[in-house]
Structure formats: structure tokens, C-alpha cells
DNA sequence: CATCTCGTTGGTCAACCGCCCAGTATATTC
DNA sequence: GAATATACTGGGCGGTTGACCAACGAGATG
């Protein structure tokens, strides 16, 4: 019964992953309260009771889904050290912005869940802020401080610049349905994703000449 | 039975206004599906049946609340023509941005409802886009085009610049609870509202010298 | 092959939802 | 002052929800 060969364990992990995937989709579209465990189960094609078996209750399911979200984000945003070694500070920043915009386009459900939960509040929200959002802000805060001191980054307070940058990167994809309705554009198209990254970089770095 | 003196009509309008106010609060915090008519009624201190009497059903209530939201926004964002006459184009734009940031800080429930509904979709969303959001984008689109041509505004596509600007202005206040938790700051404080407006103006106009 | 484990099912339960309606109380009308 | 109109109440209905549980059956175990 080594790791891979156990059929039962294999099926177990497969089902769990499927449920988490469906949960992310439903939670992100409807919000926690309006999302129903039965909807999620139906989406996977299993009985609703099974979700309780794997995740105890709706709250635990949500937390596991969110934890998965942040783990995946970290792995997908990791920069190749060899690649980074050849860049100067400004290029590194630009590259990070571009990677983040691409991530937002690829996984709009991430920001959707965050926004909905931040608006709603509750214990889940506190848990999410403490374990994921606050650490993230503290890490990027130090980074930005350095670049602001060196004149690379506009001289704007931590709070404003953080929320401006993140919101500006995310919302185009969070509101992709609205954009489609108003402008007739599919923002998940690579062309528009890259254009949006270009726009952000232009906006944040045009206070100084390009390197 | 002229306009004001009718006691019954007066009470009617008062109750309707109270219900609309409570509805905006509950809808913005919980989203349409998770918000309950009974919650809204309880918040006003009336029986749940009364809401049906005044607004037919939950959907109509939501639409009236949103319509009220946009009417109020238009009136609150109106610029004094005398004041505007003394400004050049750049000052006008800066002033508009500042007014909009103040509005977002004063009424975070507006953007909250818009965002939640845009994420969720549905017939309500289509109605909202068609009647309020699309016209708004078309108006501001023409305006921005002009300023981009004159070099006042960064040369970025309509879609990106629109969503960057609006998101950057709104989200700090939409996520005010998150900001409070992470940075220990009350963003509704005038000091932070003005700082945020300053930040946006700096960011969007620093590609050219100040006037 | 017998036993055990556990992923999975289907149904029950109280609570809550939006909607509907019969009844009450009070301002308005004639 | 009687008749009417209407803001407002309270209860009931079918439907959905999250939580819970007894039972099944196929894979793991010895």
C-alpha cells in the first residue's frame, strides 16, 4: 500500500479534487450563503451527502477550497530564478506585474471569492485575512517600500498603491461578463490580457524614462 | 389633498424610503440571493408582507433600489457650472476624479452591489448593464477619447483605462473592512479619502508636467 | 474466502425562503 | 358619521437549505 497504487485512496483524492474544483466555481459565482452544497455535488455528479463525508461541513469545504486557491497561486506566480537573474530591478517588477495579470485572467474565481467574502465579512473573512491576505500584503509592502525609496515606484502611500495596483489588475477579469456586455470583448483572450498588463506597466512606470 | 399635506401619502413615501435604504444595505452586504426580504423588513421594523405591498416582489425591490442608487449618484456628482468655468481641461478631469473618489467613500454600497451582481450574472445584471452601466461607459468613453487625443490622458485602450480607473477608485472603499483588518485604517476618514484621490491623480497625470 | 473499511447513497429533519392572502386599523372622502 | 381606500399585520404554503444518519457495496486486509 505505497502511495500511488491504492485504488481506494486514488479515487478518494480524485473525488476530493473534483469537489474542490466545483466548489470554487459555485462559491465564486454565488457567494458563500447563496451557494448550496447540493449544487456543488450535482456539478460533480455525486450525492450531496458525500461532501459532508469528505469535508465535514460547508464552512470547512470553503476553507479548504480557499487554501487550495492560495497554494496554487503561489506555485503559479513563482519566478524562475535563472530568468530573474538576468533582470534589473525595474524589469523584475514589470515581470511580476505581468505574471500577476496573467494569473488574474486565468483564475478570475480567485479574486471573485476574495471580493465577495471581504464585502460580506464574518468569521470566514477574518480567517482568510489572517492566514492569507495580511501575510501577502506584508511581504509585498516591504518590496514596494524598497522600490519607492529608489525612485522606481511612484511616491504613494502603501495602502493606496496596494489596492490601486491589485484592483486595477484584477477587476477587468472579475467583471469579465460586464466587459463582454458593454464592450463586446472577451478579456480572457491573450491579446487583451497582455494589453492590460502593458497598460498597467505604462501607468505605473511612466513617471520616469524606460530603462 | 395637494402634494405635501396628505398624511397617508407622506407616511407611504417615508416607509418606502426606509425600505429602500435597508434594502441597499442588505443587498450590498449579502448579494441578491442571500439577502432575505424578511431581513430587510426587520431592519426597518415592519412586517415582511409590507414589502410585497410596496414593491410587488424581491426583484422589483432590487431594481427600484438600484435605480435610486444611480439617480442619487448623478445628483451627487453634478459639478457646479460656475466652478467648472474657471478650470482648464486638466483641472476639470482632476476635479471629476476627486468627486468620484469622495462618492465611492460616501456610498461604498453602490460599488458593492454592482460588483456582486456583475459576478453573479442573471437577468438583473443584464437590466443593470443596459440601463445604467453601458450608458455611463459610453458617456465617459467619449470624454476620455478627447483627452487622450490632446495628450492629457495616458495612451491606453478604452477598456483597460476605464476599468483601471474605476476599480482603483472604488475598491479601497468596497474592501474597507479588509483594509481595516490588514492596515488598521478607517478609509472613510476624510484624510484617507483625499489621500486616495491625490494618489490616483498623481498616477494618471504624472506622464506630463503639472499645469 | 471471510471480515473489515470506508467511499457513496438516499432519505429525514428543522429552519428558512419568497410568495400569497385574509384580516385589522386608520386616514380620507362624501 | 358612514362608507371607502389603503398602509400594515400575521399566518400559511410549497420549496430549498445544511446537517444528520442508517444502509449499501466494492476494495483492502488477514
Tab-separated table of C-alpha atoms (C1' of nucleotides) in Angstrom:
chain	number	residue	atom	x	y	z
A	1	UNK	CA	0.000	0.000	0.000
A	2	UNK	CA	2.544	2.535	-1.051
A	3	UNK	CA	1.413	5.976	-2.129
A	4	UNK	CA	0.069	5.619	-5.634
A	5	UNK	CA	-1.131	2.075	-6.014
A	6	UNK	CA	-4.040	2.096	-3.592
A	7	UNK	CA	-7.140	2.294	-5.759
A	8	UNK	CA	-9.371	3.472	-2.930
A	9	UNK	CA	-7.035	6.333	-1.973
A	10	UNK	CA	-6.665	7.296	-5.605
A	11	UNK	CA	-10.421	7.556	-6.070
A	12	UNK	CA	-10.724	9.463	-2.806
A	13	UNK	CA	-8.254	12.129	-3.888
A	14	UNK	CA	-9.800	12.361	-7.319
A	15	UNK	CA	-13.278	12.959	-5.896
A	16	UNK	CA	-11.985	15.488	-3.358
A	17	UNK	CA	-10.228	17.423	-6.119
A	18	UNK	CA	-13.362	17.392	-8.266
A	19	UNK	CA	-15.474	18.664	-5.369
A	20	UNK	CA	-12.967	21.416	-4.560
A	21	UNK	CA	-12.950	22.486	-8.187
A	22	UNK	CA	-16.742	22.636	-8.375
A	23	UNK	CA	-16.878	24.397	-5.006
A	24	UNK	CA	-14.539	27.141	-6.218
A	25	UNK	CA	-16.724	27.676	-9.245
A	26	UNK	CA	-20.019	27.824	-7.345
A	27	UNK	CA	-18.679	29.815	-4.374
A	28	UNK	CA	-17.067	32.379	-6.670
A	29	UNK	CA	-20.232	32.897	-8.697
A	30	UNK	CA	-22.835	32.891	-5.914
A	31	UNK	CA	-21.003	33.746	-2.715
A	32	UNK	CA	-20.927	31.501	0.345
A	33	UNK	CA	-24.518	31.778	1.573
A	34	UNK	CA	-26.244	31.564	-1.785
A	35	UNK	CA	-24.087	28.644	-2.884
A	36	UNK	CA	-25.590	25.295	-1.971
A	37	UNK	CA	-23.778	22.086	-1.148
A	38	UNK	CA	-26.309	20.259	-3.282
A	39	UNK	CA	-25.409	22.430	-6.304
A	40	UNK	CA	-21.743	21.624	-5.877
A	41	UNK	CA	-22.440	17.917	-5.523
A	42	UNK	CA	-24.672	17.914	-8.589
A	43	UNK	CA	-21.940	19.653	-10.582
A	44	UNK	CA	-19.551	16.799	-9.790
A	45	UNK	CA	-22.281	14.204	-10.234
A	46	UNK	CA	-22.212	12.793	-6.709
A	47	UNK	CA	-24.659	12.660	-3.833
A	48	UNK	CA	-24.803	15.699	-1.548
A	49	UNK	CA	-24.092	13.557	1.498
A	50	UNK	CA	-20.661	12.754	0.120
A	51	UNK	CA	-19.469	16.307	0.638
A	52	UNK	CA	-20.120	16.046	4.324
A	53	UNK	CA	-18.142	12.805	4.365
A	54	UNK	CA	-15.096	14.430	2.765
A	55	UNK	CA	-15.301	17.936	4.244
A	56	UNK	CA	-17.342	17.717	7.469
A	57	UNK	CA	-19.416	20.822	6.684
A	58	UNK	CA	-19.905	23.720	4.272
A	59	UNK	CA	-17.568	26.012	6.182
A	60	UNK	CA	-14.659	23.547	6.138
A	61	UNK	CA	-15.242	22.947	2.433
A	62	UNK	CA	-14.950	26.665	1.769
A	63	UNK	CA	-11.754	26.962	3.779
A	64	UNK	CA	-10.123	24.025	2.039
A	65	UNK	CA	-11.083	25.490	-1.317
A	66	UNK	CA	-9.575	28.857	-0.410
A	67	UNK	CA	-6.401	27.238	0.929
A	68	UNK	CA	-6.048	25.362	-2.347
A	69	UNK	CA	-6.540	28.626	-4.212
A	70	UNK	CA	-3.640	30.348	-2.469
A	71	UNK	CA	-1.324	27.335	-2.744
A	72	UNK	CA	-1.952	27.184	-6.472
A	73	UNK	CA	-1.412	30.925	-6.785
A	74	UNK	CA	1.940	30.750	-5.046
A	75	UNK	CA	3.126	27.957	-7.306
A	76	UNK	CA	1.878	29.643	-10.467
A	77	UNK	CA	3.426	33.001	-9.585
A	78	UNK	CA	6.843	31.587	-8.758
A	79	UNK	CA	9.508	33.219	-10.920
A	80	UNK	CA	12.261	31.166	-12.487
A	81	UNK	CA	15.456	32.219	-10.616
A	82	UNK	CA	17.615	31.844	-13.739
A	83	UNK	CA	15.233	34.078	-15.651
A	84	UNK	CA	15.170	36.632	-12.847
A	85	UNK	CA	18.960	36.717	-12.546
A	86	UNK	CA	19.208	38.473	-15.902
A	87	UNK	CA	16.795	41.277	-14.973
A	88	UNK	CA	17.335	44.625	-13.323
A	89	UNK	CA	15.005	45.801	-10.565
A	90	UNK	CA	12.573	47.505	-12.874
A	91	UNK	CA	12.348	44.528	-15.202
A	92	UNK	CA	11.697	42.268	-12.228
A	93	UNK	CA	8.801	44.454	-11.110
A	94	UNK	CA	7.359	44.628	-14.599
A	95	UNK	CA	7.661	40.877	-14.931
A	96	UNK	CA	5.866	40.341	-11.617
A	97	UNK	CA	3.021	42.611	-12.674
A	98	UNK	CA	2.708	40.766	-15.957
A	99	UNK	CA	2.653	37.379	-14.239
A	100	UNK	CA	0.015	38.592	-11.810
A	101	UNK	CA	-2.228	39.961	-14.558
A	102	UNK	CA	-1.977	36.647	-16.396
A	103	UNK	CA	-2.881	34.814	-13.200
A	104	UNK	CA	-5.935	37.042	-12.676
A	105	UNK	CA	-7.069	36.333	-16.215
A	106	UNK	CA	-6.542	32.574	-15.839
A	107	UNK	CA	-8.276	32.299	-12.458
A	108	UNK	CA	-10.855	35.085	-12.090
A	109	UNK	CA	-12.620	32.952	-9.454
A	110	UNK	CA	-9.828	33.758	-7.020
A	111	UNK	CA	-10.460	37.496	-6.873
A	112	UNK	CA	-14.216	36.908	-7.071
A	113	UNK	CA	-14.219	34.834	-3.914
A	114	UNK	CA	-11.954	37.318	-2.132
A	115	UNK	CA	-14.087	40.314	-3.044
A	116	UNK	CA	-17.387	38.700	-2.131
A	117	UNK	CA	-16.079	37.485	1.176
A	118	UNK	CA	-14.459	40.819	2.023
A	119	UNK	CA	-17.746	42.578	1.394
A	120	UNK	CA	-19.733	40.110	3.469
A	121	UNK	CA	-17.420	39.911	6.480
A	122	UNK	CA	-17.988	37.090	9.029
A	123	UNK	CA	-15.616	34.645	10.692
A	124	UNK	CA	-14.553	33.149	7.358
A	125	UNK	CA	-13.398	36.577	6.261
A	126	UNK	CA	-11.289	37.090	9.399
A	127	UNK	CA	-9.734	33.655	8.908
A	128	UNK	CA	-8.914	34.419	5.283
A	129	UNK	CA	-7.368	37.815	6.050
A	130	UNK	CA	-5.264	36.480	8.906
A	131	UNK	CA	-3.925	33.430	7.086
A	132	UNK	CA	-3.524	34.638	3.530
A	133	UNK	CA	-4.206	38.275	2.750
A	134	UNK	CA	-2.359	40.015	5.567
A	135	UNK	CA	0.861	37.983	5.114
A	136	UNK	CA	0.695	38.717	1.397
A	137	UNK	CA	0.347	42.453	1.982
A	138	UNK	CA	3.218	42.461	4.446
A	139	UNK	CA	5.528	40.716	2.007
A	140	UNK	CA	4.677	42.968	-0.933
A	141	UNK	CA	4.730	46.019	1.355
A	142	UNK	CA	8.424	45.589	2.127
A	143	UNK	CA	9.157	45.067	-1.530
A	144	UNK	CA	7.350	48.200	-2.638
A	145	UNK	CA	8.968	50.287	0.097
A	146	UNK	CA	12.378	49.448	-1.388
A	147	UNK	CA	11.346	50.426	-4.898
A	148	UNK	CA	9.698	53.624	-3.750
A	149	UNK	CA	12.893	54.629	-1.960
A	150	UNK	CA	14.891	54.010	-5.130
A	151	UNK	CA	12.505	56.196	-7.122
A	152	UNK	CA	11.385	53.314	-9.305
A	153	UNK	CA	7.881	53.331	-7.896
A	154	UNK	CA	5.508	56.309	-7.591
A	155	UNK	CA	5.562	58.011	-4.195
A	156	UNK	CA	2.121	56.982	-2.951
A	157	UNK	CA	1.127	55.550	0.441
A	158	UNK	CA	1.311	51.776	0.933
A	159	UNK	CA	-2.426	51.346	1.341
A	160	UNK	CA	-3.473	53.298	-1.724
A	161	UNK	CA	-0.840	51.888	-4.033
A	162	UNK	CA	-1.503	48.311	-2.930
A	163	UNK	CA	-5.248	48.494	-3.523
A	164	UNK	CA	-4.873	50.508	-6.708
A	165	UNK	CA	-2.456	48.013	-8.229
A	166	UNK	CA	-4.305	44.877	-7.184
A	167	UNK	CA	-7.735	46.271	-8.059
A	168	UNK	CA	-6.539	47.594	-11.396
A	169	UNK	CA	-5.062	44.205	-12.270
A	170	UNK	CA	-7.982	42.088	-11.037
A	171	UNK	CA	-11.221	43.860	-11.753
A	172	UNK	CA	-11.141	43.718	-15.544
A	173	UNK	CA	-11.244	39.911	-15.193
A	174	UNK	CA	-13.515	39.788	-12.157
A	175	UNK	CA	-16.049	41.758	-14.189
A	176	UNK	CA	-15.382	39.904	-17.440
A	177	UNK	CA	-19.110	39.375	-18.026
A	178	UNK	CA	-19.758	43.085	-17.689
A	179	UNK	CA	-16.916	43.896	-20.090
A	180	UNK	CA	-18.332	41.410	-22.577
A	181	UNK	CA	-21.755	43.038	-22.307
A	182	UNK	CA	-20.530	46.645	-22.521
A	183	UNK	CA	-17.595	46.415	-24.941
A	184	UNK	CA	-18.267	43.088	-26.652
A	185	UNK	CA	-14.801	41.871	-25.692
A	186	UNK	CA	-13.591	38.563	-24.263
A	187	UNK	CA	-10.936	39.677	-21.779
A	188	UNK	CA	-9.617	36.138	-21.323
A	189	UNK	CA	-8.215	36.443	-24.852
A	190	UNK	CA	-4.394	36.546	-24.675
A	191	UNK	CA	-4.363	39.709	-26.753
A	192	UNK	CA	-6.377	41.633	-24.170
A	193	UNK	CA	-4.569	40.092	-21.217
A	194	UNK	CA	-1.212	41.290	-22.495
A	195	UNK	CA	-2.654	44.683	-23.433
A	196	UNK	CA	-3.939	45.080	-19.897
A	197	UNK	CA	-0.546	44.196	-18.440
A	198	UNK	CA	1.056	46.713	-20.813
A	199	UNK	CA	-1.433	49.358	-19.691
A	200	UNK	CA	-0.646	48.803	-16.018
A	201	UNK	CA	3.101	48.887	-16.589
A	202	UNK	CA	2.809	52.045	-18.654
A	203	UNK	CA	0.693	53.661	-15.970
A	204	UNK	CA	2.922	52.760	-13.046
A	205	UNK	CA	6.271	53.450	-14.659
A	206	UNK	CA	5.640	56.457	-16.862
A	207	UNK	CA	6.866	58.870	-14.194
A	208	UNK	CA	10.375	58.010	-15.321
A	209	UNK	CA	12.070	57.126	-18.583
A	210	UNK	CA	12.155	53.444	-19.584
A	211	UNK	CA	15.295	51.569	-18.653
B	1	UNK	CA	-55.148	66.871	-0.982
B	2	UNK	CA	-52.304	68.770	-2.520
B	3	UNK	CA	-48.819	67.262	-2.561
B	4	UNK	CA	-47.469	67.650	0.917
B	5	UNK	CA	-50.408	67.737	3.254
B	6	UNK	CA	-51.725	64.229	2.719
B	7	UNK	CA	-50.728	62.297	5.819
B	8	UNK	CA	-51.205	58.888	4.251
B	9	UNK	CA	-49.039	59.685	1.215
B	10	UNK	CA	-46.399	61.173	3.452
B	11	UNK	CA	-46.187	58.023	5.559
B	12	UNK	CA	-46.180	55.913	2.418
B	13	UNK	CA	-43.168	57.701	0.959
B	14	UNK	CA	-41.362	57.632	4.276
B	15	UNK	CA	-41.787	53.877	4.646
B	16	UNK	CA	-40.805	53.249	1.037
B	17	UNK	CA	-37.641	55.285	1.514
B	18	UNK	CA	-36.779	53.433	4.711
B	19	UNK	CA	-37.275	50.081	2.992
B	20	UNK	CA	-35.137	51.127	0.022
B	21	UNK	CA	-32.407	52.251	2.369
B	22	UNK	CA	-32.425	48.998	4.299
B	23	UNK	CA	-32.598	47.029	1.049
B	24	UNK	CA	-29.461	48.752	-0.275
B	25	UNK	CA	-27.635	47.884	2.897
B	26	UNK	CA	-28.660	44.230	2.979
B	27	UNK	CA	-28.336	43.639	-0.782
B	28	UNK	CA	-24.886	45.205	-0.842
B	29	UNK	CA	-23.611	43.106	2.058
B	30	UNK	CA	-25.160	39.739	1.189
B	31	UNK	CA	-25.902	39.826	-2.513
B	32	UNK	CA	-29.352	39.320	-4.024
B	33	UNK	CA	-29.940	35.624	-3.328
B	34	UNK	CA	-28.570	35.513	0.201
B	35	UNK	CA	-30.419	38.694	1.202
B	36	UNK	CA	-33.894	37.980	2.562
B	37	UNK	CA	-36.955	40.175	2.356
B	38	UNK	CA	-37.639	39.320	6.000
B	39	UNK	CA	-34.199	40.663	6.984
B	40	UNK	CA	-34.875	43.932	5.215
B	41	UNK	CA	-38.306	44.275	6.797
B	42	UNK	CA	-36.920	43.530	10.250
B	43	UNK	CA	-34.239	46.185	9.753
B	44	UNK	CA	-36.940	48.790	9.155
B	45	UNK	CA	-39.121	47.345	11.902
B	46	UNK	CA	-42.103	46.428	9.729
B	47	UNK	CA	-43.783	43.186	8.758
B	48	UNK	CA	-42.321	41.287	5.796
B	49	UNK	CA	-45.649	41.370	3.992
B	50	UNK	CA	-45.437	45.121	3.729
B	51	UNK	CA	-42.565	44.912	1.281
B	52	UNK	CA	-44.718	42.997	-1.143
B	53	UNK	CA	-47.389	45.657	-0.712
B	54	UNK	CA	-44.990	48.437	-1.689
B	55	UNK	CA	-42.719	46.666	-4.184
B	56	UNK	CA	-44.625	43.664	-5.578
B	57	UNK	CA	-41.672	41.270	-5.266
B	58	UNK	CA	-37.991	40.937	-4.370
B	59	UNK	CA	-36.805	41.533	-7.911
B	60	UNK	CA	-38.736	44.807	-8.284
B	61	UNK	CA	-37.453	45.946	-4.901
B	62	UNK	CA	-33.887	45.372	-6.044
B	63	UNK	CA	-34.433	47.267	-9.282
B	64	UNK	CA	-36.006	50.242	-7.524
B	65	UNK	CA	-33.121	50.288	-5.076
B	66	UNK	CA	-30.560	50.273	-7.896
B	67	UNK	CA	-32.436	52.951	-9.827
B	68	UNK	CA	-32.416	55.115	-6.701
B	69	UNK	CA	-28.685	54.482	-6.359
B	70	UNK	CA	-27.886	55.800	-9.833
B	71	UNK	CA	-30.219	58.791	-9.531
B	72	UNK	CA	-28.550	59.774	-6.289
B	73	UNK	CA	-25.107	59.307	-7.832
B	74	UNK	CA	-25.911	61.553	-10.753
B	75	UNK	CA	-27.141	64.308	-8.462
B	76	UNK	CA	-24.193	63.999	-6.104
B	77	UNK	CA	-21.620	64.003	-8.902
B	78	UNK	CA	-23.053	67.042	-10.670
B	79	UNK	CA	-20.406	69.760	-10.980
B	80	UNK	CA	-21.255	73.376	-10.306
B	81	UNK	CA	-21.069	75.078	-13.760
B	82	UNK	CA	-19.711	78.315	-12.260
B	83	UNK	CA	-16.981	76.385	-10.523
B	84	UNK	CA	-16.158	74.446	-13.676
B	85	UNK	CA	-15.991	77.590	-15.819
B	86	UNK	CA	-12.804	78.663	-14.060
B	87	UNK	CA	-10.971	75.383	-14.728
B	88	UNK	CA	-8.861	74.195	-17.635
B	89	UNK	CA	-9.366	70.711	-19.068
B	90	UNK	CA	-6.873	69.061	-16.768
B	91	UNK	CA	-8.316	70.663	-13.668
B	92	UNK	CA	-11.786	69.548	-14.714
B	93	UNK	CA	-10.618	65.958	-15.050
B	94	UNK	CA	-8.826	66.065	-11.713
B	95	UNK	CA	-11.898	67.547	-10.080
B	96	UNK	CA	-14.112	64.819	-11.518
B	97	UNK	CA	-11.800	62.107	-10.244
B	98	UNK	CA	-11.794	63.697	-6.801
B	99	UNK	CA	-15.592	63.948	-6.720
B	100	UNK	CA	-15.903	60.341	-7.779
B	101	UNK	CA	-13.484	59.103	-5.123
B	102	UNK	CA	-15.437	61.014	-2.485
B	103	UNK	CA	-18.664	59.487	-3.755
B	104	UNK	CA	-17.180	55.964	-3.567
B	105	UNK	CA	-16.110	56.616	0.009
B	106	UNK	CA	-19.517	58.008	0.974
B	107	UNK	CA	-21.529	55.226	-0.651
B	108	UNK	CA	-19.467	52.031	-0.789
B	109	UNK	CA	-22.706	50.066	-1.077
B	110	UNK	CA	-23.058	51.265	-4.671
B	111	UNK	CA	-19.926	49.582	-5.985
B	112	UNK	CA	-20.562	46.569	-3.741
B	113	UNK	CA	-23.924	45.888	-5.346
B	114	UNK	CA	-22.519	46.426	-8.838
B	115	UNK	CA	-19.598	44.080	-8.292
B	116	UNK	CA	-21.649	41.308	-6.721
B	117	UNK	CA	-24.262	41.468	-9.428
B	118	UNK	CA	-21.687	41.578	-12.220
B	119	UNK	CA	-20.041	38.459	-10.836
B	120	UNK	CA	-23.327	36.616	-10.465
B	121	UNK	CA	-24.858	37.499	-13.827
B	122	UNK	CA	-28.600	36.795	-14.385
B	123	UNK	CA	-31.405	38.876	-15.845
B	124	UNK	CA	-30.984	41.604	-13.201
B	125	UNK	CA	-27.400	42.040	-14.302
B	126	UNK	CA	-28.370	42.457	-17.953
B	127	UNK	CA	-31.005	45.001	-16.950
B	128	UNK	CA	-28.496	46.953	-14.878
B	129	UNK	CA	-25.835	46.983	-17.597
B	130	UNK	CA	-28.274	48.060	-20.280
B	131	UNK	CA	-29.943	50.829	-18.302
B	132	UNK	CA	-27.095	52.261	-16.243
B	133	UNK	CA	-23.601	50.897	-16.801
B	134	UNK	CA	-23.382	50.880	-20.584
B	135	UNK	CA	-24.716	54.442	-20.993
B	136	UNK	CA	-22.243	55.571	-18.342
B	137	UNK	CA	-19.315	53.951	-20.141
B	138	UNK	CA	-20.360	55.453	-23.441
B	139	UNK	CA	-20.517	58.942	-21.980
B	140	UNK	CA	-17.165	58.743	-20.233
B	141	UNK	CA	-15.665	56.959	-23.236
B	142	UNK	CA	-16.191	59.964	-25.487
B	143	UNK	CA	-14.784	62.235	-22.844
B	144	UNK	CA	-11.630	60.194	-22.361
B	145	UNK	CA	-11.087	59.885	-26.109
B	146	UNK	CA	-10.879	63.661	-26.318
B	147	UNK	CA	-8.356	63.915	-23.503
B	148	UNK	CA	-6.254	61.086	-24.862
B	149	UNK	CA	-6.068	62.866	-28.229
B	150	UNK	CA	-4.918	66.046	-26.546
B	151	UNK	CA	-2.170	64.157	-24.694
B	152	UNK	CA	-3.673	64.880	-21.300
B	153	UNK	CA	-4.556	61.282	-20.659
B	154	UNK	CA	-2.269	58.240	-20.930
B	155	UNK	CA	-2.474	56.426	-24.263
B	156	UNK	CA	-4.188	53.242	-23.097
B	157	UNK	CA	-7.151	51.404	-24.636
B	158	UNK	CA	-10.662	52.480	-23.578
B	159	UNK	CA	-11.481	49.202	-21.865
B	160	UNK	CA	-8.327	48.961	-19.782
B	161	UNK	CA	-8.251	52.599	-18.749
B	162	UNK	CA	-11.930	52.609	-17.821
B	163	UNK	CA	-11.725	49.564	-15.584
B	164	UNK	CA	-8.361	50.568	-14.133
B	165	UNK	CA	-9.639	53.998	-13.141
B	166	UNK	CA	-12.981	52.890	-11.755
B	167	UNK	CA	-11.550	49.873	-9.953
B	168	UNK	CA	-8.677	51.871	-8.499
B	169	UNK	CA	-11.099	54.487	-7.193
B	170	UNK	CA	-13.736	52.078	-5.850
B	171	UNK	CA	-12.043	49.032	-4.420
B	172	UNK	CA	-10.295	50.677	-1.487
B	173	UNK	CA	-13.768	51.533	-0.166
B	174	UNK	CA	-15.524	48.390	-1.333
B	175	UNK	CA	-12.956	46.440	0.682
B	176	UNK	CA	-12.929	48.865	3.606
B	177	UNK	CA	-13.341	46.028	6.109
B	178	UNK	CA	-10.331	44.251	4.676
B	179	UNK	CA	-8.262	47.441	4.802
B	180	UNK	CA	-9.272	47.945	8.421
B	181	UNK	CA	-8.210	44.402	9.250
B	182	UNK	CA	-4.892	44.497	7.360
B	183	UNK	CA	-3.707	48.081	7.875
B	184	UNK	CA	-5.792	49.173	10.872
B	185	UNK	CA	-7.108	52.129	8.907
B	186	UNK	CA	-10.612	53.564	8.539
B	187	UNK	CA	-10.708	54.537	4.864
B	188	UNK	CA	-13.913	56.521	5.280
B	189	UNK	CA	-11.830	59.078	7.184
B	190	UNK	CA	-11.584	62.295	5.129
B	191	UNK	CA	-7.812	62.235	5.434
B	192	UNK	CA	-7.543	58.885	3.661
B	193	UNK	CA	-10.232	59.706	1.115
B	194	UNK	CA	-8.347	62.789	-0.049
B	195	UNK	CA	-5.035	60.929	0.021
B	196	UNK	CA	-6.506	58.282	-2.229
B	197	UNK	CA	-7.787	60.893	-4.663
B	198	UNK	CA	-4.327	62.508	-4.651
B	199	UNK	CA	-2.750	59.123	-5.343
B	200	UNK	CA	-4.993	58.488	-8.341
B	201	UNK	CA	-4.393	61.936	-9.780
B	202	UNK	CA	-0.661	61.582	-9.335
B	203	UNK	CA	-0.721	58.206	-11.025
B	204	UNK	CA	-2.806	59.231	-14.004
B	205	UNK	CA	-1.203	62.591	-14.697
B	206	UNK	CA	2.452	62.053	-13.928
B	207	UNK	CA	3.295	61.329	-17.539
B	208	UNK	CA	3.311	65.064	-18.077
B	209	UNK	CA	4.279	68.125	-16.096
B	210	UNK	CA	1.610	69.665	-13.824
B	211	UNK	CA	-0.303	72.543	-15.329
C	1	DC	C1'	-12.711	-16.837	1.447
C	2	DA	C1'	-14.362	-14.168	5.453
C	3	DT	C1'	-14.069	-9.847	7.631
C	4	DC	C1'	-13.425	-5.136	7.799
C	5	DT	C1'	-13.036	-0.428	5.994
C	6	DC	C1'	-14.823	3.408	4.015
C	7	DG	C1'	-16.465	5.881	-0.173
C	8	DT	C1'	-21.019	6.593	-1.505
C	9	DT	C1'	-26.095	6.715	-1.411
C	10	DG	C1'	-30.822	8.266	-0.288
C	11	DG	C1'	-33.889	9.905	2.862
C	12	DT	C1'	-35.362	12.675	7.118
C	13	DC	C1'	-35.362	16.863	9.858
C	14	DA	C1'	-35.971	21.626	11.471
C	15	DA	C1'	-35.168	26.143	9.743
C	16	DC	C1'	-35.724	29.479	6.421
C	17	DC	C1'	-37.027	31.297	1.989
C	18	DG	C1'	-40.386	34.104	-1.435
C	19	DC	C1'	-44.915	34.449	-2.346
C	20	DC	C1'	-49.756	34.825	-1.329
C	21	DC	C1'	-53.950	36.218	1.173
C	22	DA	C1'	-57.407	37.161	4.762
C	23	DG	C1'	-57.940	40.398	8.320
C	24	DT	C1'	-57.138	44.933	11.020
C	25	DA	C1'	-56.695	49.794	11.861
C	26	DT	C1'	-56.754	54.351	10.429
C	27	DA	C1'	-56.760	58.330	7.135
C	28	DT	C1'	-59.650	60.066	3.509
C	29	DT	C1'	-63.965	61.014	1.207
C	30	DC	C1'	-68.794	62.248	0.622
D	1	DG	C1'	-70.728	59.962	10.724
D	2	DA	C1'	-70.986	56.267	7.460
D	3	DA	C1'	-68.515	54.334	3.593
D	4	DT	C1'	-64.338	53.649	1.386
D	5	DA	C1'	-59.455	53.207	0.498
D	6	DT	C1'	-55.150	51.617	1.894
D	7	DA	C1'	-50.964	51.091	4.901
D	8	DC	C1'	-49.917	47.370	7.559
D	9	DT	C1'	-50.136	42.679	10.189
D	10	DG	C1'	-49.821	37.704	10.811
D	11	DG	C1'	-50.204	33.269	9.291
D	12	DG	C1'	-49.922	29.663	5.893
D	13	DC	C1'	-47.877	27.084	1.575
D	14	DG	C1'	-44.656	24.780	-1.289
D	15	DG	C1'	-39.892	24.607	-1.966
D	16	DT	C1'	-34.926	24.649	-0.723
D	17	DT	C1'	-31.258	24.561	2.532
D	18	DG	C1'	-27.388	22.411	5.816
D	19	DA	C1'	-26.945	18.943	8.965
D	20	DC	C1'	-27.545	14.299	10.193
D	21	DC	C1'	-27.867	9.163	9.863
D	22	DA	C1'	-28.785	4.347	8.538
D	23	DA	C1'	-27.616	1.369	4.990
D	24	DC	C1'	-25.133	-0.445	0.903
D	25	DG	C1'	-21.268	-2.356	-1.714
D	26	DA	C1'	-16.756	-2.627	-3.528
D	27	DG	C1'	-11.851	-2.600	-2.352
D	28	DA	C1'	-8.383	-3.584	1.313
D	29	DT	C1'	-6.859	-6.942	4.751
D	30	DG	C1'	-5.772	-11.251	7.057
